[in-house]
Amino acid sequence: MSSFLQVTELSRLLTELLSPFESAALMNSEGQLLGIKYETITDIGTFGTCIQTAKKYFQIKEGDVVLSNDPYSGGTILSVMSLVTSFQIADQTFYLAFRTRFKPRMANSKRLEDEGIRIPPTPIASQRKINDAIIEAISSHPQAPAGMAPRFAERFQVLWRQIDLLKSWATKSPGLLHKNLQKEFLTETQDRISRKILDMRHGDQRFDLHFETGEVIRMRTEIRNDGIHFDFAGSSNSQRLFLTDAATYGTCMAGVLAFLGEDFLLNEGMYSLVTVTTPAGCFLNARYPAPLFEGVAEASSVLAAAVVQSLASITSSRSTGLNGAIPTILAYEFESGKIYFDGMAGGAGASSDAAGVDGYFLWSLNKLQPSIEEIERLYPLRLLQSGIRQASGGKGAFAGGNGVLRETEVHEDCTLKWLLGHRNTQIKGLKGATSGMASEITVLKPSGDKVSLTESRGEMRLQKGDRVIAASAGGGGFGKAAE
Amino acid sequence: MALQAYLQVGLSFAEVGLFEQNKLKVHRRFYLPQEPLGTALKKFWQEHGLPQSLKVSSRFLEKILDAKLGGTVAQVVTAGFETWAILRQPVLPNRFDIKPYRQEPLASQELIFGLSERVDCNGHVLKSVDINELEFINSKLKLMGVKRVCVNLLFSHKNTTHQDQVAKYFLEQGFEVLAAPRSETSMDEMPAWRRNVINACLSGAFTEHIDDIKKSWGEASVELSFLGRTGEDVKDDKNHIAGSLFSWTTQLAHALRPQADQVLYLGLEKWSLISTQHYSEHWQSPWGLIEGRIPFTKQLDLQPTQEMNSGFWGGVHFSPNELGYEPGPMAFGRALKPTVFDVVNEKYKAPVSQIQPNGAQKFRDQLTAMIKNIPELHGQSVEKLVQSLIDHMVQMMSIECHFKAHKDSKKTILTGLYAPYFYELLKKKWLGSELILDPSSAEREVCSLAELAGGTL
């Protein structure tokens, strides 16, 4: 059979294996990532480290599972749990890692631990049996996410089923997982993307990016025959935002993938074509115990958009506006312990030939929007309006996407925590287009008093009957509007 | 002797079966682009006699959805949520992309009106419907020439008072009103709202489709049933139009349940894996989930009219782009792009009367050109390439079915027009459950309808 058909079939097999997970990766016995299913940009750069770290500390036997959420051991943020297991097919050992997400804790934090419980790599299952005592111990921590035990139990059923399905397939058709085909699969990926890069206009560009919080990214992008390279020498240290170097790498890779626009299963073959240099001390190469939630929420989406911009600029093609994708995030923490976490996407920036999308997380593949009816059923609050923030996108030949507008009335006293992307700076329009509107939050008291929240992050007490009117930023337009 | 007829309508083909004493007397397949349904049926009745009754299962209206020919449909929604449905529309592609786009809504966004009413999650009325507001909306709708109104109110399944009141009002004003009852266990408003919109958009075409069928027997009397999602007659209730698009899955599941817990359906127009035991509460549409209980169905990634072109991994691949049967595969003589159908036809000579000898030759010429121009194909013969592609299809289907089969599945029945060609090949690759071949594969669609009605072949 022709090898391109076999490579397609291997890709299909791996895609099916990973499909039931929100994000997951498979590593082969050579330590190469054969396939990565990602949901967020930080997934892309972190799975390799996640598996290697688990392997380093534990001999993971078939049926064992190692749990970690430590961003400094290959995790992303503390609310995202990474789980690693291994299995044997003939003489090969494979490692399968997957992630499951819980509600993040918003904290105006100075240390990682303020954002939740930090779990270093910890064995939590052996011979496919969950160690209930360990899960119970972790769950009893006041900062542990709610509902870990049932979630793990449910996800493990899926995990064992997927592994069994792969093993039974490999028993009947061993050819697709033969080492030589794996090698060819990775080499083919590298060759095909390499050819794409060769076809691009080569060159380099410097790009400076200033954050409202004070950080500065100084990025040098270079497209060469051997790949695409990013150097962040000269970027500032942190004022408030932090990203790990693995998350920075994933962010740059996400920008490259978006720019290339190819639909394929991401794997190790692609990784050698994108290099990222982040100097020590810079906020894009954070060290423990720096907190990461805000950096991941804010800096990663801005950086990914900057990557796309720089590639478009070097190649003189596919220009896109800097998107308004820094979300506006609100958390309503009720005294009962319930937390309603409301992430409101901004409008996406317009591009050279298309308007931006309204209220859209450009850099997350989790497209689930909460149901109004489900929110009201679960939390003591009522939504009075939820929809598009009209005319908030920049005007131009192509309009920026509009932000989202939501009005929420709380029915119990609670603490509101917020993180406002683009509070004081608008998303700039490009090539003569206007900027999108900045984000804003107003609290309306039953007395009629209004409190405008001017800080880009903070918290305040809300009383029963208070209303919160939150609006996320609009994306920038592209091109001058016709007269 | 009284005749019963069963009609299955797809996007480009329709199949009719005429039964006498529950035995199949005659079976015919029509190619709708060449022979419109009404005309074809009329001719068929003239040749074989009028039936006493006709049961119809149709997904023909999917065409209308594909073309987004919704017409003038207004929506009355709880105030404050007029643009909520837009934000809940899927965004494509499902990967990082610098030019994502939101799926175009079916109905115009300019015709969404907010109504300041409110019911809470326990069904308590927080704000009653204001008749003045309804009158204002009514006057605007009449000015705009709107004919159909969807009533989409929050928590209408917890307390139907407002939905009923608004629906009654607009019905009395002469509008066609779509306000389907919601499941008591529904957790999300949007699949129910979308169902109303789809029903409204298809309403006009639904009436025309039924009229078209009725005209085929003129003034004669034939008892017509148009089957809905659960096999009930829905011709007089437009709240069930969307569900009727899935009556074919219900029939397959029902007819083949005694033989297997899963159906691998390789029909002329669609390839799917259908559970005969398990149901889902929603179906996935291009506009997001739609409320409606149907047999658990996975549409296979490989479909019969997918285009064959160069793929990411080199050589050729079957792209997700489905070309449909109009103008048809190359083998039909008019199309220029090769498809899965052409490959299968080259190997097995599909039993479809539309195949033209010059079309099949064009396909072979196209393969010869591909072999010459695509480096990965150099040196292959047309026959060898076709065999490789058939093996590849079998492998891809086997992998997908292996992973997507229900975990409790023990026995799968293979059916549909293509089933006999793929059975032996699939059997070699099949894992997990037993795979059997449906002896009535070629006439499965009509047989399912007949069996649903208690008939046999």
mmCIF file of C-alpha atoms in Angstrom, chain B residues 89-394:
data_model
loop_
_atom_site.group_PDB
_atom_site.id
_atom_site.type_symbol
_atom_site.label_atom_id
_atom_site.label_comp_id
_atom_site.label_asym_id
_atom_site.label_seq_id
_atom_site.Cartn_x
_atom_site.Cartn_y
_atom_site.Cartn_z
ATOM 1 C CA GLN B 89 -23.895 29.792 16.794
ATOM 2 C CA PRO B 90 -20.842 27.581 16.123
ATOM 3 C CA VAL B 91 -17.612 29.215 14.961
ATOM 4 C CA LEU B 92 -15.526 27.492 12.314
ATOM 5 C CA PRO B 93 -12.998 26.073 11.617
ATOM 6 C CA ASN B 94 -12.505 24.012 14.733
ATOM 7 C CA ARG B 95 -8.815 24.846 15.029
ATOM 8 C CA PHE B 96 -6.756 27.972 15.581
ATOM 9 C CA ASP B 97 -7.275 30.170 12.583
ATOM 10 C CA ILE B 98 -6.784 33.833 11.889
ATOM 11 C CA LYS B 99 -10.030 34.116 9.976
ATOM 12 C CA PRO B 100 -12.627 32.268 11.943
ATOM 13 C CA TYR B 101 -16.253 32.767 10.994
ATOM 14 C CA ARG B 102 -19.520 32.208 12.728
ATOM 15 C CA GLN B 103 -22.068 29.972 11.007
ATOM 16 C CA GLU B 104 -24.646 32.150 9.281
ATOM 17 C CA PRO B 105 -27.952 32.011 11.139
ATOM 18 C CA LEU B 106 -30.930 30.472 9.362
ATOM 19 C CA ALA B 107 -33.312 33.280 10.120
ATOM 20 C CA SER B 108 -32.769 37.014 9.792
ATOM 21 C CA GLN B 109 -31.368 38.720 12.874
ATOM 22 C CA GLU B 110 -33.339 41.864 12.040
ATOM 23 C CA LEU B 111 -36.547 40.011 12.825
ATOM 24 C CA ILE B 112 -35.816 39.113 16.439
ATOM 25 C CA PHE B 113 -38.062 40.967 18.898
ATOM 26 C CA GLY B 114 -37.610 41.142 22.650
ATOM 27 C CA LEU B 115 -40.679 40.679 24.850
ATOM 28 C CA SER B 116 -40.383 41.887 28.443
ATOM 29 C CA GLU B 117 -41.735 38.801 30.136
ATOM 30 C CA ARG B 118 -39.914 36.541 32.562
ATOM 31 C CA VAL B 119 -40.354 33.137 34.153
ATOM 32 C CA ASP B 120 -37.762 31.850 36.630
ATOM 33 C CA CYS B 121 -36.125 28.438 36.811
ATOM 34 C CA ASN B 122 -38.900 27.132 39.068
ATOM 35 C CA GLY B 123 -41.620 28.226 36.707
ATOM 36 C CA HIS B 124 -42.737 31.266 38.707
ATOM 37 C CA VAL B 125 -43.867 34.224 36.633
ATOM 38 C CA LEU B 126 -41.684 37.224 37.439
ATOM 39 C CA LYS B 127 -43.078 39.541 34.783
ATOM 40 C CA SER B 128 -46.282 38.958 32.883
ATOM 41 C CA VAL B 129 -46.747 39.378 29.164
ATOM 42 C CA ASP B 130 -47.841 42.882 28.226
ATOM 43 C CA ILE B 131 -50.519 42.822 25.526
ATOM 44 C CA ASN B 132 -49.481 46.304 24.345
ATOM 45 C CA GLU B 133 -46.035 44.994 23.592
ATOM 46 C CA LEU B 134 -47.498 42.108 21.605
ATOM 47 C CA GLU B 135 -49.624 44.534 19.620
ATOM 48 C CA PHE B 136 -46.579 46.649 18.845
ATOM 49 C CA ILE B 137 -44.627 43.610 17.634
ATOM 50 C CA ASN B 138 -47.665 42.458 15.670
ATOM 51 C CA SER B 139 -47.891 45.760 13.811
ATOM 52 C CA LYS B 140 -44.189 45.660 12.968
ATOM 53 C CA LEU B 141 -44.379 42.070 11.743
ATOM 54 C CA LYS B 142 -47.317 42.914 9.503
ATOM 55 C CA LEU B 143 -45.495 45.926 8.096
ATOM 56 C CA MET B 144 -42.521 43.750 7.319
ATOM 57 C CA GLY B 145 -44.599 41.068 5.609
ATOM 58 C CA VAL B 146 -43.619 38.342 8.050
ATOM 59 C CA LYS B 147 -45.585 35.090 7.817
ATOM 60 C CA ARG B 148 -44.049 32.884 10.483
ATOM 61 C CA VAL B 149 -43.274 33.574 14.108
ATOM 62 C CA CYS B 150 -41.178 31.465 16.500
ATOM 63 C CA VAL B 151 -41.871 31.864 20.200
ATOM 64 C CA ASN B 152 -38.610 31.402 22.102
ATOM 65 C CA LEU B 153 -39.030 32.263 25.773
ATOM 66 C CA LEU B 154 -36.792 31.310 28.708
ATOM 67 C CA PHE B 155 -38.029 28.501 30.980
ATOM 68 C CA SER B 156 -41.090 27.871 28.800
ATOM 69 C CA HIS B 157 -40.790 24.191 29.738
ATOM 70 C CA LYS B 158 -41.143 25.008 33.440
ATOM 71 C CA ASN B 159 -44.270 27.079 32.875
ATOM 72 C CA THR B 160 -45.915 27.125 29.466
ATOM 73 C CA THR B 161 -48.335 29.987 30.226
ATOM 74 C CA HIS B 162 -46.398 32.726 28.444
ATOM 75 C CA GLN B 163 -45.466 30.598 25.456
ATOM 76 C CA ASP B 164 -49.077 29.483 25.041
ATOM 77 C CA GLN B 165 -50.372 33.039 25.464
ATOM 78 C CA VAL B 166 -47.951 34.526 22.922
ATOM 79 C CA ALA B 167 -48.473 31.662 20.472
ATOM 80 C CA LYS B 168 -52.264 32.019 20.704
ATOM 81 C CA TYR B 169 -52.045 35.768 20.164
ATOM 82 C CA PHE B 170 -49.980 35.538 16.984
ATOM 83 C CA LEU B 171 -52.058 32.622 15.709
ATOM 84 C CA GLU B 172 -55.145 34.785 16.068
ATOM 85 C CA GLN B 173 -53.379 37.536 14.176
ATOM 86 C CA GLY B 174 -53.035 35.193 11.198
ATOM 87 C CA PHE B 175 -49.396 34.154 11.574
ATOM 88 C CA GLU B 176 -48.108 30.649 11.389
ATOM 89 C CA VAL B 177 -46.659 30.057 14.858
ATOM 90 C CA LEU B 178 -43.863 27.687 15.800
ATOM 91 C CA ALA B 179 -43.639 26.964 19.515
ATOM 92 C CA ALA B 180 -42.817 23.322 20.026
ATOM 93 C CA PRO B 181 -43.341 21.906 23.508
ATOM 94 C CA ARG B 182 -40.034 21.394 25.291
ATOM 95 C CA SER B 183 -38.826 18.386 27.195
ATOM 96 C CA GLU B 184 -39.314 18.752 30.960
ATOM 97 C CA THR B 185 -35.677 17.701 31.492
ATOM 98 C CA SER B 186 -34.261 20.239 29.038
ATOM 99 C CA MET B 187 -31.278 22.137 30.528
ATOM 100 C CA ASP B 188 -30.515 24.491 27.684
ATOM 101 C CA GLU B 189 -32.840 26.886 25.889
ATOM 102 C CA MET B 190 -30.876 27.030 22.665
ATOM 103 C CA PRO B 191 -31.500 23.560 21.148
ATOM 104 C CA ALA B 192 -35.235 24.178 21.607
ATOM 105 C CA TRP B 193 -35.060 27.692 20.128
ATOM 106 C CA ARG B 194 -33.116 26.405 17.145
ATOM 107 C CA ARG B 195 -35.709 23.690 16.577
ATOM 108 C CA ASN B 196 -38.458 26.294 16.311
ATOM 109 C CA VAL B 197 -36.398 28.335 13.853
ATOM 110 C CA ILE B 198 -35.615 25.304 11.682
ATOM 111 C CA ASN B 199 -39.272 24.282 11.694
ATOM 112 C CA ALA B 200 -40.254 27.786 10.665
ATOM 113 C CA CYS B 201 -37.654 27.987 7.912
ATOM 114 C CA LEU B 202 -38.752 24.653 6.483
ATOM 115 C CA SER B 203 -42.466 25.214 6.892
ATOM 116 C CA GLY B 204 -43.224 26.560 3.404
ATOM 117 C CA ALA B 205 -41.055 23.978 1.686
ATOM 118 C CA PHE B 206 -42.636 21.247 3.824
ATOM 119 C CA THR B 207 -46.114 22.174 2.589
ATOM 120 C CA GLU B 208 -44.882 22.279 -1.019
ATOM 121 C CA HIS B 209 -43.132 18.923 -0.599
ATOM 122 C CA ILE B 210 -46.344 17.291 0.654
ATOM 123 C CA ASP B 211 -48.422 18.982 -2.057
ATOM 124 C CA ASP B 212 -45.997 17.729 -4.654
ATOM 125 C CA ILE B 213 -46.523 14.171 -3.456
ATOM 126 C CA LYS B 214 -50.311 14.611 -3.229
ATOM 127 C CA LYS B 215 -50.529 15.982 -6.766
ATOM 128 C CA SER B 216 -49.097 12.707 -8.086
ATOM 129 C CA TRP B 217 -52.500 11.020 -7.570
ATOM 130 C CA GLY B 218 -54.639 13.993 -8.615
ATOM 131 C CA GLU B 219 -58.234 13.764 -7.421
ATOM 132 C CA ALA B 220 -57.943 10.165 -6.256
ATOM 133 C CA SER B 221 -57.932 9.310 -2.582
ATOM 134 C CA VAL B 222 -54.739 8.011 -0.999
ATOM 135 C CA GLU B 223 -54.185 7.937 2.732
ATOM 136 C CA LEU B 224 -50.926 9.840 3.241
ATOM 137 C CA SER B 225 -48.717 9.682 6.311
ATOM 138 C CA PHE B 226 -45.562 11.767 6.589
ATOM 139 C CA LEU B 227 -43.406 10.141 9.213
ATOM 140 C CA GLY B 228 -41.820 12.075 12.041
ATOM 141 C CA ARG B 229 -38.876 11.249 14.245
ATOM 142 C CA THR B 230 -40.724 8.552 16.171
ATOM 143 C CA GLY B 231 -42.720 7.194 13.255
ATOM 144 C CA GLU B 232 -45.871 9.240 13.894
ATOM 145 C CA ASP B 233 -47.684 11.113 11.134
ATOM 146 C CA VAL B 234 -46.602 14.744 11.293
ATOM 147 C CA LYS B 235 -48.001 16.212 8.104
ATOM 148 C CA ASP B 236 -50.386 18.444 10.041
ATOM 149 C CA ASP B 237 -48.024 19.578 12.794
ATOM 150 C CA LYS B 238 -45.186 21.800 11.723
ATOM 151 C CA ASN B 239 -43.521 21.592 15.108
ATOM 152 C CA HIS B 240 -42.234 18.177 14.013
ATOM 153 C CA ILE B 241 -40.668 19.075 10.679
ATOM 154 C CA ALA B 242 -37.074 19.076 11.934
ATOM 155 C CA GLY B 243 -37.614 15.732 13.620
ATOM 156 C CA SER B 244 -38.988 14.233 10.402
ATOM 157 C CA LEU B 245 -35.536 14.610 8.832
ATOM 158 C CA PHE B 246 -34.479 11.772 11.151
ATOM 159 C CA SER B 247 -37.334 9.385 10.601
ATOM 160 C CA TRP B 248 -34.968 7.298 8.445
ATOM 161 C CA THR B 249 -32.727 6.585 11.446
ATOM 162 C CA THR B 250 -35.726 5.581 13.553
ATOM 163 C CA GLN B 251 -36.901 3.215 10.828
ATOM 164 C CA LEU B 252 -33.494 1.624 10.410
ATOM 165 C CA ALA B 253 -33.087 1.217 14.143
ATOM 166 C CA HIS B 254 -36.582 -0.182 14.529
ATOM 167 C CA ALA B 255 -36.384 -2.556 11.581
ATOM 168 C CA LEU B 256 -32.943 -3.936 12.401
ATOM 169 C CA ARG B 257 -33.161 -3.975 16.201
ATOM 170 C CA PRO B 258 -34.091 -7.680 16.336
ATOM 171 C CA GLN B 259 -30.952 -8.535 14.413
ATOM 172 C CA ALA B 260 -28.260 -6.273 15.865
ATOM 173 C CA ASP B 261 -27.586 -3.526 18.382
ATOM 174 C CA GLN B 262 -25.845 -1.370 15.830
ATOM 175 C CA VAL B 263 -26.316 -0.565 12.134
ATOM 176 C CA LEU B 264 -23.518 0.380 9.797
ATOM 177 C CA TYR B 265 -25.494 2.039 7.045
ATOM 178 C CA LEU B 266 -23.707 2.511 3.738
ATOM 179 C CA GLY B 267 -26.539 4.015 1.722
ATOM 180 C CA LEU B 268 -26.361 5.703 -1.627
ATOM 181 C CA GLU B 269 -26.326 9.190 -0.114
ATOM 182 C CA LYS B 270 -25.164 8.794 3.469
ATOM 183 C CA TRP B 271 -22.884 6.557 5.529
ATOM 184 C CA SER B 272 -23.630 6.337 9.239
ATOM 185 C CA LEU B 273 -23.256 4.236 12.351
ATOM 186 C CA ILE B 274 -26.622 4.003 14.116
ATOM 187 C CA SER B 275 -27.413 2.430 17.458
ATOM 188 C CA THR B 276 -30.593 0.384 17.610
ATOM 189 C CA GLN B 277 -30.525 0.486 21.430
ATOM 190 C CA HIS B 278 -29.389 3.924 22.492
ATOM 191 C CA TYR B 279 -30.810 7.375 21.912
ATOM 192 C CA SER B 280 -29.517 10.919 22.125
ATOM 193 C CA GLU B 281 -31.649 13.857 23.199
ATOM 194 C CA HIS B 282 -30.211 16.186 20.565
ATOM 195 C CA TRP B 283 -28.952 16.053 17.049
ATOM 196 C CA GLN B 284 -25.997 17.998 15.765
ATOM 197 C CA SER B 285 -26.783 20.499 13.043
ATOM 198 C CA PRO B 286 -24.510 23.041 11.378
ATOM 199 C CA TRP B 287 -26.210 25.605 13.646
ATOM 200 C CA GLY B 288 -25.529 23.708 16.853
ATOM 201 C CA LEU B 289 -27.496 21.123 18.817
ATOM 202 C CA ILE B 290 -31.209 20.740 18.096
ATOM 203 C CA GLU B 291 -33.624 19.277 20.626
ATOM 204 C CA GLY B 292 -35.183 15.971 19.570
ATOM 205 C CA ARG B 293 -34.703 12.374 20.673
ATOM 206 C CA ILE B 294 -33.282 10.214 17.900
ATOM 207 C CA PRO B 295 -31.317 6.947 17.757
ATOM 208 C CA PHE B 296 -27.685 7.589 18.601
ATOM 209 C CA THR B 297 -26.153 8.290 15.174
ATOM 210 C CA LYS B 298 -22.615 9.029 14.043
ATOM 211 C CA GLN B 299 -22.188 10.248 10.518
ATOM 212 C CA LEU B 300 -18.993 8.628 9.229
ATOM 213 C CA ASP B 301 -16.116 10.870 8.263
ATOM 214 C CA LEU B 302 -16.035 9.082 4.912
ATOM 215 C CA GLN B 303 -19.095 9.856 2.786
ATOM 216 C CA PRO B 304 -20.003 8.622 -0.705
ATOM 217 C CA THR B 305 -19.752 11.918 -2.540
ATOM 218 C CA GLN B 306 -16.634 13.283 -0.899
ATOM 219 C CA GLU B 307 -14.190 14.803 -3.308
ATOM 220 C CA MET B 308 -10.880 13.096 -3.985
ATOM 221 C CA ASN B 309 -7.993 15.530 -4.171
ATOM 222 C CA SER B 310 -4.451 16.058 -2.951
ATOM 223 C CA GLY B 311 -4.162 15.869 0.806
ATOM 224 C CA PHE B 312 -1.857 17.135 3.542
ATOM 225 C CA TRP B 313 0.069 13.854 3.558
ATOM 226 C CA GLY B 314 0.621 13.892 -0.207
ATOM 227 C CA GLY B 315 -0.826 11.576 -2.832
ATOM 228 C CA VAL B 316 -4.605 11.798 -2.789
ATOM 229 C CA HIS B 317 -7.164 11.807 -0.025
ATOM 230 C CA PHE B 318 -10.896 12.095 0.426
ATOM 231 C CA SER B 319 -11.536 15.645 1.537
ATOM 232 C CA PRO B 320 -14.414 16.503 3.899
ATOM 233 C CA ASN B 321 -16.023 18.413 1.026
ATOM 234 C CA GLU B 322 -19.174 16.534 -0.037
ATOM 235 C CA LEU B 323 -20.161 17.255 -3.625
ATOM 236 C CA GLY B 324 -23.544 15.550 -3.561
ATOM 237 C CA TYR B 325 -25.177 13.978 -6.608
ATOM 238 C CA GLU B 326 -25.857 17.135 -8.557
ATOM 239 C CA PRO B 327 -24.328 17.152 -11.125
ATOM 240 C CA GLY B 328 -23.168 13.886 -9.623
ATOM 241 C CA PRO B 329 -19.955 11.901 -9.548
ATOM 242 C CA MET B 330 -17.796 11.797 -12.678
ATOM 243 C CA ALA B 331 -19.366 8.464 -13.534
ATOM 244 C CA PHE B 332 -22.697 10.236 -14.143
ATOM 245 C CA GLY B 333 -21.047 11.937 -17.089
ATOM 246 C CA ARG B 334 -21.309 15.629 -16.220
ATOM 247 C CA ALA B 335 -19.114 16.299 -13.188
ATOM 248 C CA LEU B 336 -15.412 17.044 -13.299
ATOM 249 C CA LYS B 337 -14.299 16.121 -9.798
ATOM 250 C CA PRO B 338 -13.628 12.523 -8.733
ATOM 251 C CA THR B 339 -15.430 11.225 -5.655
ATOM 252 C CA VAL B 340 -15.593 8.227 -3.362
ATOM 253 C CA PHE B 341 -18.515 7.009 -5.496
ATOM 254 C CA ASP B 342 -16.325 6.967 -8.607
ATOM 255 C CA VAL B 343 -13.677 4.856 -6.916
ATOM 256 C CA VAL B 344 -16.235 2.325 -5.682
ATOM 257 C CA ASN B 345 -17.974 2.288 -9.052
ATOM 258 C CA GLU B 346 -14.687 1.666 -10.855
ATOM 259 C CA LYS B 347 -14.151 -1.431 -8.773
ATOM 260 C CA TYR B 348 -17.665 -2.790 -8.338
ATOM 261 C CA LYS B 349 -19.941 -1.141 -10.941
ATOM 262 C CA ALA B 350 -22.536 0.390 -8.680
ATOM 263 C CA PRO B 351 -26.151 -0.580 -9.543
ATOM 264 C CA VAL B 352 -27.232 2.957 -10.332
ATOM 265 C CA SER B 353 -28.810 3.559 -13.720
ATOM 266 C CA GLN B 354 -27.398 7.089 -14.063
ATOM 267 C CA ILE B 355 -23.859 5.829 -14.729
ATOM 268 C CA GLN B 356 -22.641 6.781 -18.186
ATOM 269 C CA PRO B 357 -19.850 4.854 -19.958
ATOM 270 C CA ASN B 358 -18.131 8.115 -20.964
ATOM 271 C CA GLY B 359 -18.288 9.306 -17.350
ATOM 272 C CA ALA B 360 -16.568 6.211 -16.039
ATOM 273 C CA GLN B 361 -13.934 6.614 -18.752
ATOM 274 C CA LYS B 362 -13.420 10.263 -17.736
ATOM 275 C CA PHE B 363 -12.752 9.111 -14.205
ATOM 276 C CA ARG B 364 -10.151 6.604 -15.398
ATOM 277 C CA ASP B 365 -8.505 9.363 -17.444
ATOM 278 C CA GLN B 366 -8.477 11.571 -14.371
ATOM 279 C CA LEU B 367 -6.769 8.844 -12.338
ATOM 280 C CA THR B 368 -4.206 8.388 -15.098
ATOM 281 C CA ALA B 369 -3.485 12.121 -14.990
ATOM 282 C CA MET B 370 -3.161 12.017 -11.193
ATOM 283 C CA ILE B 371 -0.726 9.117 -11.412
ATOM 284 C CA LYS B 372 1.336 11.136 -13.849
ATOM 285 C CA ASN B 373 1.236 14.425 -11.933
ATOM 286 C CA ILE B 374 1.335 13.455 -8.252
ATOM 287 C CA PRO B 375 4.795 12.175 -7.234
ATOM 288 C CA GLU B 376 3.500 9.728 -4.611
ATOM 289 C CA LEU B 377 1.394 7.972 -7.265
ATOM 290 C CA HIS B 378 4.083 7.543 -9.930
ATOM 291 C CA GLY B 379 4.381 4.064 -11.357
ATOM 292 C CA GLN B 380 0.988 2.813 -10.198
ATOM 293 C CA SER B 381 -1.623 1.380 -12.513
ATOM 294 C CA VAL B 382 -5.215 2.645 -12.378
ATOM 295 C CA GLU B 383 -6.349 -0.769 -11.106
ATOM 296 C CA LYS B 384 -3.737 -0.847 -8.349
ATOM 297 C CA LEU B 385 -4.552 2.696 -7.256
ATOM 298 C CA VAL B 386 -8.274 1.938 -7.136
ATOM 299 C CA GLN B 387 -7.628 -1.173 -5.054
ATOM 300 C CA SER B 388 -5.384 0.827 -2.683
ATOM 301 C CA LEU B 389 -8.074 3.458 -2.282
ATOM 302 C CA ILE B 390 -10.763 0.853 -1.598
ATOM 303 C CA ASP B 391 -8.532 -0.791 1.031
ATOM 304 C CA HIS B 392 -7.886 2.644 2.475
ATOM 305 C CA MET B 393 -11.621 3.396 2.712
ATOM 306 C CA VAL B 394 -12.178 0.109 4.520
#
